[in-house]
PDB file of C-alpha atoms in Angstrom:
ATOM      1  CA  MET A  27    -185.819 -90.961 -64.248  1.00 94.00           C
ATOM      2  CA  SER A  28    -183.152 -91.098 -66.950  1.00 94.00           C
ATOM      3  CA  LEU A  29    -183.852 -92.110 -70.554  1.00 95.00           C
ATOM      4  CA  PRO A  30    -180.945 -93.056 -72.819  1.00 93.00           C
ATOM      5  CA  THR A  31    -181.887 -91.198 -76.032  1.00 92.00           C
ATOM      6  CA  PRO A  32    -183.911 -88.094 -76.930  1.00 91.00           C
ATOM      7  CA  ASP A  33    -186.547 -90.101 -78.802  1.00 91.00           C
ATOM      8  CA  ALA A  34    -187.094 -92.460 -75.865  1.00 92.00           C
ATOM      9  CA  ARG A  35    -189.590 -90.034 -74.334  1.00 91.00           C
ATOM     10  CA  ASP A  36    -191.792 -90.357 -77.429  1.00 91.00           C
ATOM     11  CA  HIS A  37    -191.616 -94.148 -77.284  1.00 91.00           C
ATOM     12  CA  LEU A  38    -192.510 -94.109 -73.592  1.00 92.00           C
ATOM     13  CA  GLY A  39    -195.877 -92.465 -74.190  1.00 89.00           C
ATOM     14  CA  GLU A  40    -198.166 -91.344 -71.380  1.00 88.00           C
ATOM     15  CA  THR A  41    -196.674 -91.664 -67.918  1.00 86.00           C
ATOM     16  CA  PRO A  42    -197.902 -90.921 -64.387  1.00 83.00           C
ATOM     17  CA  PRO A  43    -197.914 -87.197 -63.507  1.00 86.00           C
ATOM     18  CA  GLY A  44    -195.044 -85.701 -61.564  1.00 86.00           C
ATOM     19  CA  VAL A  45    -192.287 -87.814 -63.133  1.00 92.00           C
ATOM     20  CA  GLU A  46    -189.251 -85.808 -64.260  1.00 93.00           C
ATOM     21  CA  PHE A  47    -187.057 -87.077 -67.070  1.00 94.00           C
ATOM     22  CA  VAL A  48    -183.373 -86.611 -67.836  1.00 95.00           C
ATOM     23  CA  THR A  49    -181.815 -87.721 -71.124  1.00 95.00           C
ATOM     24  CA  TRP A  50    -178.513 -89.391 -70.357  1.00 96.00           C
ATOM     25  CA  ASP A  51    -176.946 -92.722 -71.292  1.00 95.00           C
ATOM     26  CA  GLY A  52    -174.246 -92.535 -68.621  1.00 96.00           C
ATOM     27  CA  TYR A  53    -171.525 -91.266 -70.947  1.00 96.00           C
ATOM     28  CA  GLY A  54    -169.956 -87.854 -70.611  1.00 95.00           C
ATOM     29  CA  ASP A  55    -170.738 -85.352 -67.885  1.00 95.00           C
ATOM     30  CA  PRO A  56    -174.098 -85.875 -66.156  1.00 95.00           C
ATOM     31  CA  PRO A  57    -176.712 -83.295 -67.159  1.00 95.00           C
ATOM     32  CA  ALA A  58    -178.565 -80.979 -64.820  1.00 94.00           C
ATOM     33  CA  GLY A  59    -180.959 -82.949 -62.658  1.00 94.00           C
ATOM     34  CA  ALA A  60    -178.929 -86.158 -62.742  1.00 96.00           C
ATOM     35  CA  GLU A  61    -178.511 -86.072 -58.966  1.00 95.00           C
ATOM     36  CA  ALA A  62    -182.256 -86.807 -58.648  1.00 96.00           C
ATOM     37  CA  ILE A  63    -182.272 -89.903 -60.881  1.00 97.00           C
ATOM     38  CA  GLU A  64    -183.866 -92.890 -59.148  1.00 97.00           C
ATOM     39  CA  VAL A  65    -184.526 -95.083 -62.221  1.00 97.00           C
ATOM     40  CA  PHE A  66    -181.867 -95.362 -64.924  1.00 98.00           C
ATOM     41  CA  VAL A  67    -182.784 -96.927 -68.282  1.00 97.00           C
ATOM     42  CA  GLY A  68    -179.740 -98.444 -69.961  1.00 96.00           C
ATOM     43  CA  ARG A  69    -179.103 -97.843 -73.616  1.00 93.00           C
ATOM     44  CA  TYR A  70    -179.587-100.917 -75.827  1.00 88.00           C
ATOM     45  CA  ASP A  71    -177.045-100.322 -78.582  1.00 80.00           C
ATOM     46  CA  VAL A  72    -173.896 -99.399 -76.668  1.00 87.00           C
ATOM     47  CA  PRO A  73    -171.861-101.002 -73.858  1.00 91.00           C
ATOM     48  CA  PRO A  74    -172.663-100.051 -70.252  1.00 96.00           C
ATOM     49  CA  PRO A  75    -171.323 -96.710 -69.050  1.00 96.00           C
ATOM     50  CA  PRO A  76    -168.374 -96.556 -66.643  1.00 96.00           C
ATOM     51  CA  ALA A  77    -169.167 -97.775 -63.142  1.00 96.00           C
ATOM     52  CA  ALA A  78    -168.377 -94.306 -61.792  1.00 96.00           C
ATOM     53  CA  ALA A  79    -171.282 -92.846 -63.760  1.00 96.00           C
ATOM     54  CA  LEU A  80    -173.851 -94.920 -61.890  1.00 97.00           C
ATOM     55  CA  SER A  81    -172.112 -94.835 -58.518  1.00 96.00           C
ATOM     56  CA  GLY A  82    -172.198 -91.044 -58.762  1.00 96.00           C
ATOM     57  CA  LEU A  83    -176.013 -90.975 -58.700  1.00 97.00           C
ATOM     58  CA  PRO A  84    -176.887 -90.605 -55.004  1.00 97.00           C
ATOM     59  CA  ARG A  85    -180.594 -91.453 -55.346  1.00 97.00           C
ATOM     60  CA  LEU A  86    -180.290 -94.313 -57.823  1.00 98.00           C
ATOM     61  CA  ARG A  87    -182.498 -97.268 -56.907  1.00 98.00           C
ATOM     62  CA  VAL A  88    -183.175 -99.172 -60.162  1.00 98.00           C
ATOM     63  CA  VAL A  89    -181.325 -99.873 -63.409  1.00 98.00           C
ATOM     64  CA  GLN A  90    -183.721-101.069 -66.107  1.00 97.00           C
ATOM     65  CA  LEU A  91    -182.208-102.685 -69.212  1.00 97.00           C
ATOM     66  CA  LEU A  92    -183.717-103.035 -72.655  1.00 95.00           C
ATOM     67  CA  SER A  93    -181.832-106.288 -73.282  1.00 91.00           C
ATOM     68  CA  ALA A  94    -182.387-109.754 -71.878  1.00 87.00           C
ATOM     69  CA  GLY A  95    -178.662-110.245 -71.328  1.00 86.00           C
ATOM     70  CA  VAL A  96    -177.163-108.524 -68.306  1.00 90.00           C
ATOM     71  CA  GLU A  97    -173.606-109.798 -68.045  1.00 89.00           C
ATOM     72  CA  PRO A  98    -171.793-106.568 -69.094  1.00 90.00           C
ATOM     73  CA  TRP A  99    -173.841-104.588 -66.577  1.00 95.00           C
ATOM     74  CA  LEU A 100    -173.168-106.720 -63.524  1.00 93.00           C
ATOM     75  CA  PRO A 101    -169.796-105.071 -62.709  1.00 94.00           C
ATOM     76  CA  VAL A 102    -171.102-101.495 -63.086  1.00 96.00           C
ATOM     77  CA  VAL A 103    -174.405-101.527 -61.180  1.00 97.00           C
ATOM     78  CA  PRO A 104    -173.732-100.266 -57.641  1.00 96.00           C
ATOM     79  CA  ALA A 105    -174.368-102.518 -54.660  1.00 95.00           C
ATOM     80  CA  GLY A 106    -177.876-102.127 -53.347  1.00 95.00           C
ATOM     81  CA  VAL A 107    -179.279-100.974 -56.708  1.00 97.00           C
ATOM     82  CA  LEU A 108    -181.853-103.298 -58.275  1.00 97.00           C
ATOM     83  CA  LEU A 109    -181.078-104.509 -61.791  1.00 97.00           C
ATOM     84  CA  CYS A 110    -183.975-105.499 -64.059  1.00 97.00           C
ATOM     85  CA  ASN A 111    -183.555-106.925 -67.540  1.00 95.00           C
ATOM     86  CA  GLY A 112    -185.630-106.650 -70.705  1.00 94.00           C
ATOM     87  CA  ARG A 113    -187.009-110.179 -70.705  1.00 91.00           C
ATOM     88  CA  GLY A 114    -190.004-110.311 -73.030  1.00 90.00           C
ATOM     89  CA  ILE A 115    -188.917-107.472 -75.304  1.00 93.00           C
ATOM     90  CA  HIS A 116    -186.910-109.562 -77.741  1.00 92.00           C
ATOM     91  CA  GLY A 117    -188.193-113.059 -76.944  1.00 92.00           C
ATOM     92  CA  ALA A 118    -190.549-113.480 -79.886  1.00 94.00           C
ATOM     93  CA  SER A 119    -188.180-112.031 -82.492  1.00 95.00           C
ATOM     94  CA  THR A 120    -185.190-114.037 -81.222  1.00 96.00           C
ATOM     95  CA  ALA A 121    -187.222-117.245 -81.176  1.00 97.00           C
ATOM     96  CA  GLU A 122    -188.434-116.383 -84.672  1.00 97.00           C
ATOM     97  CA  LEU A 123    -184.839-116.147 -85.902  1.00 98.00           C
ATOM     98  CA  ALA A 124    -183.859-119.417 -84.211  1.00 98.00           C
ATOM     99  CA  VAL A 125    -186.734-121.247 -85.880  1.00 98.00           C
ATOM    100  CA  ALA A 126    -185.937-119.605 -89.222  1.00 98.00           C
ATOM    101  CA  GLY A 127    -182.368-120.883 -88.962  1.00 98.00           C
ATOM    102  CA  ILE A 128    -183.534-124.376 -88.064  1.00 98.00           C
ATOM    103  CA  LEU A 129    -185.940-124.498 -91.003  1.00 98.00           C
ATOM    104  CA  ALA A 130    -183.352-123.095 -93.425  1.00 97.00           C
ATOM    105  CA  SER A 131    -180.869-125.767 -92.383  1.00 97.00           C
ATOM    106  CA  ARG A 132    -183.155-128.770 -91.992  1.00 97.00           C
ATOM    107  CA  ARG A 133    -185.006-128.064 -95.247  1.00 96.00           C
ATOM    108  CA  GLY A 134    -181.792-127.325 -97.175  1.00 95.00           C
ATOM    109  CA  LEU A 135    -182.765-123.832 -98.282  1.00 96.00           C
ATOM    110  CA  LEU A 136    -179.194-122.676 -98.911  1.00 92.00           C
ATOM    111  CA  PRO A 137    -178.391-125.500-101.380  1.00 93.00           C
ATOM    112  CA  PHE A 138    -181.730-124.884-103.075  1.00 95.00           C
ATOM    113  CA  GLU A 139    -180.880-121.175-103.348  1.00 95.00           C
ATOM    114  CA  ALA A 140    -177.517-122.068-104.905  1.00 94.00           C
ATOM    115  CA  ALA A 141    -179.296-124.320-107.400  1.00 96.00           C
ATOM    116  CA  GLN A 142    -181.683-121.495-108.243  1.00 97.00           C
ATOM    117  CA  ARG A 143    -178.786-119.147-109.011  1.00 97.00           C
ATOM    118  CA  ALA A 144    -177.282-121.882-111.224  1.00 97.00           C
ATOM    119  CA  HIS A 145    -180.647-122.340-113.015  1.00 98.00           C
ATOM    120  CA  GLU A 146    -180.616-126.020-112.007  1.00 97.00           C
ATOM    121  CA  TRP A 147    -183.665-128.026-110.923  1.00 97.00           C
ATOM    122  CA  ARG A 148    -182.229-130.250-108.192  1.00 95.00           C
ATOM    123  CA  PRO A 149    -184.886-131.916-106.015  1.00 95.00           C
ATOM    124  CA  ASN A 150    -183.459-133.292-102.792  1.00 93.00           C
ATOM    125  CA  ARG A 151    -184.923-135.012 -99.756  1.00 94.00           C
ATOM    126  CA  THR A 152    -184.067-133.055 -96.595  1.00 95.00           C
ATOM    127  CA  PRO A 153    -184.279-134.042 -92.909  1.00 95.00           C
ATOM    128  CA  GLY A 154    -186.997-131.520 -92.060  1.00 96.00           C
ATOM    129  CA  VAL A 155    -188.258-130.935 -88.551  1.00 97.00           C
ATOM    130  CA  THR A 156    -191.188-133.325 -88.175  1.00 97.00           C
ATOM    131  CA  GLY A 157    -190.328-136.188 -85.832  1.00 97.00           C
ATOM    132  CA  GLN A 158    -186.839-134.835 -85.127  1.00 97.00           C
ATOM    133  CA  GLN A 159    -185.342-134.836 -81.633  1.00 98.00           C
ATOM    134  CA  MET A 160    -184.608-131.283 -80.490  1.00 98.00           C
ATOM    135  CA  LEU A 161    -182.949-130.079 -77.320  1.00 98.00           C
ATOM    136  CA  VAL A 162    -183.578-126.482 -76.215  1.00 98.00           C
ATOM    137  CA  LEU A 163    -181.124-125.297 -73.552  1.00 98.00           C
ATOM    138  CA  GLY A 164    -182.837-122.461 -71.716  1.00 96.00           C
ATOM    139  CA  ALA A 165    -186.436-122.581 -70.527  1.00 94.00           C
ATOM    140  CA  GLY A 166    -187.049-118.844 -70.294  1.00 91.00           C
ATOM    141  CA  ASP A 167    -189.020-116.647 -72.657  1.00 92.00           C
ATOM    142  CA  ILE A 168    -186.952-117.401 -75.761  1.00 95.00           C
ATOM    143  CA  GLY A 169    -186.508-121.106 -75.125  1.00 96.00           C
ATOM    144  CA  ARG A 170    -190.189-121.732 -74.464  1.00 96.00           C
ATOM    145  CA  ARG A 171    -191.214-119.841 -77.594  1.00 97.00           C
ATOM    146  CA  VAL A 172    -188.780-121.901 -79.685  1.00 98.00           C
ATOM    147  CA  ALA A 173    -190.092-125.115 -78.151  1.00 98.00           C
ATOM    148  CA  THR A 174    -193.717-124.159 -78.819  1.00 98.00           C
ATOM    149  CA  ALA A 175    -192.964-123.342 -82.459  1.00 98.00           C
ATOM    150  CA  LEU A 176    -191.055-126.567 -83.043  1.00 98.00           C
ATOM    151  CA  GLU A 177    -193.755-128.656 -81.419  1.00 98.00           C
ATOM    152  CA  ALA A 178    -196.211-127.191 -83.934  1.00 97.00           C
ATOM    153  CA  PHE A 179    -194.149-129.040 -86.585  1.00 97.00           C
ATOM    154  CA  ASP A 180    -194.368-132.274 -84.534  1.00 98.00           C
ATOM    155  CA  ALA A 181    -190.756-132.178 -83.420  1.00 98.00           C
ATOM    156  CA  GLU A 182    -189.919-133.989 -80.181  1.00 98.00           C
ATOM    157  CA  VAL A 183    -188.645-131.161 -77.963  1.00 98.00           C
ATOM    158  CA  THR A 184    -186.845-131.421 -74.633  1.00 98.00           C
ATOM    159  CA  LEU A 185    -186.479-128.240 -72.581  1.00 98.00           C
ATOM    160  CA  VAL A 186    -183.488-127.836 -70.272  1.00 97.00           C
ATOM    161  CA  ALA A 187    -182.820-125.297 -67.503  1.00 94.00           C
ATOM    162  CA  ARG A 188    -180.396-124.858 -64.633  1.00 89.00           C
ATOM    163  CA  THR A 189    -182.611-126.986 -62.385  1.00 90.00           C
ATOM    164  CA  ALA A 190    -185.233-129.585 -63.247  1.00 93.00           C
ATOM    165  CA  ARG A 191    -188.944-128.930 -62.852  1.00 94.00           C
ATOM    166  CA  ASP A 192    -192.166-130.158 -64.373  1.00 94.00           C
ATOM    167  CA  GLY A 193    -191.579-130.558 -68.100  1.00 93.00           C
ATOM    168  CA  VAL A 194    -187.976-129.311 -67.895  1.00 96.00           C
ATOM    169  CA  ARG A 195    -184.785-131.343 -67.534  1.00 97.00           C
ATOM    170  CA  ALA A 196    -181.688-130.152 -65.670  1.00 96.00           C
ATOM    171  CA  LEU A 197    -178.388-129.055 -67.218  1.00 95.00           C
ATOM    172  CA  ASP A 198    -176.764-132.055 -65.528  1.00 94.00           C
ATOM    173  CA  ASP A 199    -178.859-134.304 -67.777  1.00 96.00           C
ATOM    174  CA  VAL A 200    -177.517-132.831 -71.018  1.00 97.00           C
ATOM    175  CA  PRO A 201    -174.539-135.183 -71.624  1.00 97.00           C
ATOM    176  CA  ALA A 202    -176.857-138.203 -71.588  1.00 97.00           C
ATOM    177  CA  LEU A 203    -179.322-136.484 -73.936  1.00 98.00           C
ATOM    178  CA  LEU A 204    -176.895-135.282 -76.608  1.00 98.00           C
ATOM    179  CA  PRO A 205    -176.386-138.538 -78.583  1.00 98.00           C
ATOM    180  CA  GLU A 206    -180.130-138.600 -79.399  1.00 97.00           C
ATOM    181  CA  GLN A 207    -180.479-135.026 -80.669  1.00 98.00           C
ATOM    182  CA  ASP A 208    -180.917-133.843 -84.243  1.00 98.00           C
ATOM    183  CA  VAL A 209    -180.934-130.169 -83.222  1.00 98.00           C
ATOM    184  CA  VAL A 210    -179.617-128.335 -80.143  1.00 98.00           C
ATOM    185  CA  VAL A 211    -180.753-124.749 -79.544  1.00 98.00           C
ATOM    186  CA  LEU A 212    -178.855-122.487 -77.141  1.00 98.00           C
ATOM    187  CA  ALA A 213    -181.056-119.914 -75.378  1.00 96.00           C
ATOM    188  CA  LEU A 214    -179.078-119.671 -72.143  1.00 94.00           C
ATOM    189  CA  PRO A 215    -177.653-116.618 -70.387  1.00 89.00           C
ATOM    190  CA  ASP A 216    -173.896-116.105 -70.320  1.00 89.00           C
ATOM    191  CA  THR A 217    -172.845-117.085 -66.799  1.00 88.00           C
ATOM    192  CA  PRO A 218    -169.772-118.805 -65.343  1.00 88.00           C
ATOM    193  CA  GLU A 219    -171.834-122.009 -65.390  1.00 90.00           C
ATOM    194  CA  THR A 220    -172.689-121.778 -69.101  1.00 94.00           C
ATOM    195  CA  ARG A 221    -169.550-120.166 -70.510  1.00 94.00           C
ATOM    196  CA  GLY A 222    -167.740-122.731 -72.655  1.00 97.00           C
ATOM    197  CA  LEU A 223    -170.508-125.268 -72.040  1.00 97.00           C
ATOM    198  CA  VAL A 224    -170.501-126.321 -75.694  1.00 98.00           C
ATOM    199  CA  ASP A 225    -166.964-127.628 -75.885  1.00 98.00           C
ATOM    200  CA  ALA A 226    -165.280-130.358 -77.924  1.00 98.00           C
ATOM    201  CA  ALA A 227    -166.752-133.126 -75.761  1.00 98.00           C
ATOM    202  CA  PHE A 228    -170.258-131.668 -76.016  1.00 98.00           C
ATOM    203  CA  LEU A 229    -170.017-131.457 -79.807  1.00 98.00           C
ATOM    204  CA  ALA A 230    -168.448-134.898 -80.165  1.00 98.00           C
ATOM    205  CA  ALA A 231    -171.426-136.400 -78.336  1.00 98.00           C
ATOM    206  CA  LEU A 232    -173.833-135.186 -81.021  1.00 98.00           C
ATOM    207  CA  PRO A 233    -174.687-137.563 -83.867  1.00 98.00           C
ATOM    208  CA  ASP A 234    -173.445-136.970 -87.393  1.00 98.00           C
ATOM    209  CA  GLY A 235    -175.470-134.341 -89.205  1.00 97.00           C
ATOM    210  CA  ALA A 236    -176.808-132.650 -86.058  1.00 98.00           C
ATOM    211  CA  LEU A 237    -177.461-128.910 -86.054  1.00 98.00           C
ATOM    212  CA  LEU A 238    -176.278-126.476 -83.368  1.00 98.00           C
ATOM    213  CA  VAL A 239    -178.224-123.192 -83.079  1.00 98.00           C
ATOM    214  CA  ASN A 240    -176.911-120.332 -80.954  1.00 98.00           C
ATOM    215  CA  VAL A 241    -179.138-117.287 -80.387  1.00 97.00           C
ATOM    216  CA  ALA A 242    -177.802-116.742 -76.870  1.00 96.00           C
ATOM    217  CA  ARG A 243    -174.195-115.596 -76.374  1.00 94.00           C
ATOM    218  CA  GLY A 244    -171.090-116.497 -78.324  1.00 97.00           C
ATOM    219  CA  ALA A 245    -169.023-117.384 -75.258  1.00 96.00           C
ATOM    220  CA  ILE A 246    -171.244-120.394 -74.525  1.00 97.00           C
ATOM    221  CA  VAL A 247    -169.608-122.155 -77.491  1.00 98.00           C
ATOM    222  CA  ASP A 248    -165.945-123.069 -77.884  1.00 98.00           C
ATOM    223  CA  THR A 249    -165.427-121.510 -81.321  1.00 98.00           C
ATOM    224  CA  ASP A 250    -162.338-123.584 -82.193  1.00 98.00           C
ATOM    225  CA  ALA A 251    -164.093-126.822 -81.290  1.00 98.00           C
ATOM    226  CA  LEU A 252    -167.124-125.917 -83.399  1.00 98.00           C
ATOM    227  CA  LEU A 253    -164.924-124.827 -86.294  1.00 98.00           C
ATOM    228  CA  ALA A 254    -163.196-128.228 -86.257  1.00 98.00           C
ATOM    229  CA  GLU A 255    -166.552-130.032 -86.492  1.00 98.00           C
ATOM    230  CA  LEU A 256    -167.764-127.766 -89.303  1.00 98.00           C
ATOM    231  CA  ARG A 257    -164.563-128.183 -91.302  1.00 98.00           C
ATOM    232  CA  ALA A 258    -164.948-131.948 -90.969  1.00 98.00           C
ATOM    233  CA  GLU A 259    -168.513-131.438 -92.291  1.00 97.00           C
ATOM    234  CA  ARG A 260    -169.822-133.658 -89.503  1.00 98.00           C
ATOM    235  CA  LEU A 261    -172.103-131.046 -87.906  1.00 98.00           C
ATOM    236  CA  HIS A 262    -174.140-128.049 -89.049  1.00 98.00           C
ATOM    237  CA  ALA A 263    -174.591-124.728 -87.243  1.00 98.00           C
ATOM    238  CA  PHE A 264    -176.702-121.596 -87.288  1.00 98.00           C
ATOM    239  CA  LEU A 265    -175.096-118.773 -85.304  1.00 98.00           C
ATOM    240  CA  ASP A 266    -176.572-115.379 -84.551  1.00 98.00           C
ATOM    241  CA  VAL A 267    -173.815-114.767 -81.981  1.00 97.00           C
ATOM    242  CA  THR A 268    -170.113-115.563 -82.066  1.00 98.00           C
ATOM    243  CA  ASP A 269    -166.992-115.459 -79.954  1.00 97.00           C
ATOM    244  CA  PRO A 270    -165.323-113.093 -80.778  1.00 97.00           C
ATOM    245  CA  GLU A 271    -168.000-110.574 -81.708  1.00 95.00           C
ATOM    246  CA  PRO A 272    -168.211-108.717 -83.997  1.00 95.00           C
ATOM    247  CA  LEU A 273    -166.551-111.447 -86.022  1.00 97.00           C
ATOM    248  CA  PRO A 274    -163.305-110.134 -87.585  1.00 97.00           C
ATOM    249  CA  ALA A 275    -163.275-110.073 -91.381  1.00 97.00           C
ATOM    250  CA  ASP A 276    -160.415-112.589 -91.513  1.00 98.00           C
ATOM    251  CA  HIS A 277    -161.936-115.075 -89.051  1.00 98.00           C
ATOM    252  CA  PRO A 278    -162.141-118.651 -90.397  1.00 98.00           C
ATOM    253  CA  LEU A 279    -165.781-119.012 -89.333  1.00 98.00           C
ATOM    254  CA  TRP A 280    -166.829-116.887 -92.328  1.00 98.00           C
ATOM    255  CA  ASP A 281    -165.740-119.644 -94.714  1.00 97.00           C
ATOM    256  CA  ALA A 282    -166.706-122.678 -92.638  1.00 98.00           C
ATOM    257  CA  PRO A 283    -168.886-125.223 -94.439  1.00 96.00           C
ATOM    258  CA  ASN A 284    -172.332-126.159 -93.103  1.00 96.00           C
ATOM    259  CA  LEU A 285    -172.702-122.778 -91.396  1.00 97.00           C
ATOM    260  CA  LEU A 286    -175.374-120.094 -91.623  1.00 97.00           C
ATOM    261  CA  LEU A 287    -174.333-116.883 -89.857  1.00 97.00           C
ATOM    262  CA  THR A 288    -176.251-113.734 -88.920  1.00 97.00           C
ATOM    263  CA  PRO A 289    -174.759-110.667 -87.157  1.00 96.00           C
ATOM    264  CA  HIS A 290    -176.513-110.751 -83.743  1.00 94.00           C
ATOM    265  CA  VAL A 291    -179.892-109.595 -85.051  1.00 94.00           C
ATOM    266  CA  GLY A 292    -182.181-111.741 -82.898  1.00 93.00           C
ATOM    267  CA  GLY A 293    -183.864-108.703 -81.389  1.00 87.00           C
ATOM    268  CA  GLY A 294    -183.482-106.521 -84.451  1.00 83.00           C
ATOM    269  CA  THR A 295    -187.006-106.348 -85.815  1.00 90.00           C
ATOM    270  CA  VAL A 296    -189.168-103.315 -86.515  1.00 88.00           C
ATOM    271  CA  GLY A 297    -191.178-102.231 -83.486  1.00 87.00           C
ATOM    272  CA  TRP A 298    -188.876-103.402 -80.714  1.00 90.00           C
ATOM    273  CA  GLU A 299    -188.829 -99.884 -79.239  1.00 92.00           C
ATOM    274  CA  ALA A 300    -192.584-100.004 -78.627  1.00 92.00           C
ATOM    275  CA  ARG A 301    -192.229-103.300 -76.776  1.00 92.00           C
ATOM    276  CA  ALA A 302    -189.240-102.011 -74.828  1.00 94.00           C
ATOM    277  CA  TYR A 303    -190.849 -98.836 -73.591  1.00 95.00           C
ATOM    278  CA  ALA A 304    -194.128-100.564 -72.799  1.00 95.00           C
ATOM    279  CA  LEU A 305    -192.062-102.564 -70.303  1.00 96.00           C
ATOM    280  CA  VAL A 306    -190.309 -99.409 -69.027  1.00 96.00           C
ATOM    281  CA  ARG A 307    -193.664 -97.676 -68.535  1.00 95.00           C
ATOM    282  CA  ALA A 308    -195.085-100.668 -66.648  1.00 96.00           C
ATOM    283  CA  GLN A 309    -191.980-100.824 -64.456  1.00 96.00           C
ATOM    284  CA  LEU A 310    -192.230 -97.099 -63.705  1.00 96.00           C
ATOM    285  CA  GLU A 311    -195.852 -97.499 -62.664  1.00 95.00           C
ATOM    286  CA  ARG A 312    -194.924-100.376 -60.361  1.00 96.00           C
ATOM    287  CA  TYR A 313    -192.067 -98.370 -58.879  1.00 96.00           C
ATOM    288  CA  LEU A 314    -194.261 -95.361 -58.124  1.00 95.00           C
ATOM    289  CA  ALA A 315    -196.913 -97.615 -56.581  1.00 94.00           C
ATOM    290  CA  GLY A 316    -194.345 -99.294 -54.333  1.00 96.00           C
ATOM    291  CA  GLU A 317    -194.925-102.657 -56.018  1.00 97.00           C
ATOM    292  CA  GLU A 318    -192.293-105.309 -56.756  1.00 97.00           C
ATOM    293  CA  LEU A 319    -190.683-104.824 -60.156  1.00 97.00           C
ATOM    294  CA  ALA A 320    -190.720-107.496 -62.845  1.00 96.00           C
ATOM    295  CA  ASN A 321    -187.623-109.054 -64.433  1.00 95.00           C
ATOM    296  CA  ARG A 322    -185.489-108.731 -61.308  1.00 96.00           C
ATOM    297  CA  VAL A 323    -181.981-110.056 -61.919  1.00 93.00           C
ATOM    298  CA  GLU A 324    -180.997-112.526 -59.236  1.00 84.00           C
ATOM    299  CA  ARG A 325    -177.932-114.787 -59.127  1.00 68.00           C
ATOM    300  CA  GLY A 326    -176.559-113.161 -62.287  1.00 60.00           C
ATOM    301  CA  TYR A 327    -179.701-113.475 -64.431  1.00 59.00           C
TER     302      TYR A 327
END
């Protein structure tokens, strides 16, 4: 089994006997013992290694990621090798950030903070969350956590996924739902189906004053179309991800009105390593027992 960093072994904790570990993130020359790697754990904070690095591992059977998103890895994982993502590792913290952004926007915290710095007492009635119509696109771990949190504030939440099921609407229903929404949260994977989903027509269908929240992937949103709506001060947005990313210092989004921006920190809370390697350890135990692994990536996610 390969681990991406030297300290990963400490995070992994107690493992079944007989397992041999190699520290390698796929960059540079493979270390001694790499030819025996069956399970490769991808590094979280760097892009995937070259495809040749993984295709050169003759016994490779599983690539386990520490991220929920898999799109950069799809071209480099060899055919016949199982790809598993890190669903569940960052779900709570990413949902936490999404809800924080919603509350900051809907309760007007940024204008209140500006008034504080100006030493001005400026009471103002804000939209809030209670009774608001909220659309959450993505009914996986993150989306469901966001929905549960918002429902605790008595928001009216509609969950959307690729296909409809009990309590979940289909993506095809979204255009008809948009004119009623006060908040739209994006918690979708980046796939050909979702890339550019939030375009000018999507945004134009939202009512004045609506809030767009993106804690998914920047490419889901047409940046120019969103920038036009923000400059017109018709919509609001909270973005943890952007397209391009990292956002260049001279990009106009930095100065757009009605925008709160964070630098892709949805999963960046203290303790994520413990959650990540608890999943890796559980997956290793399943693999050794011949059981089906969790978080299998099928049809691109």
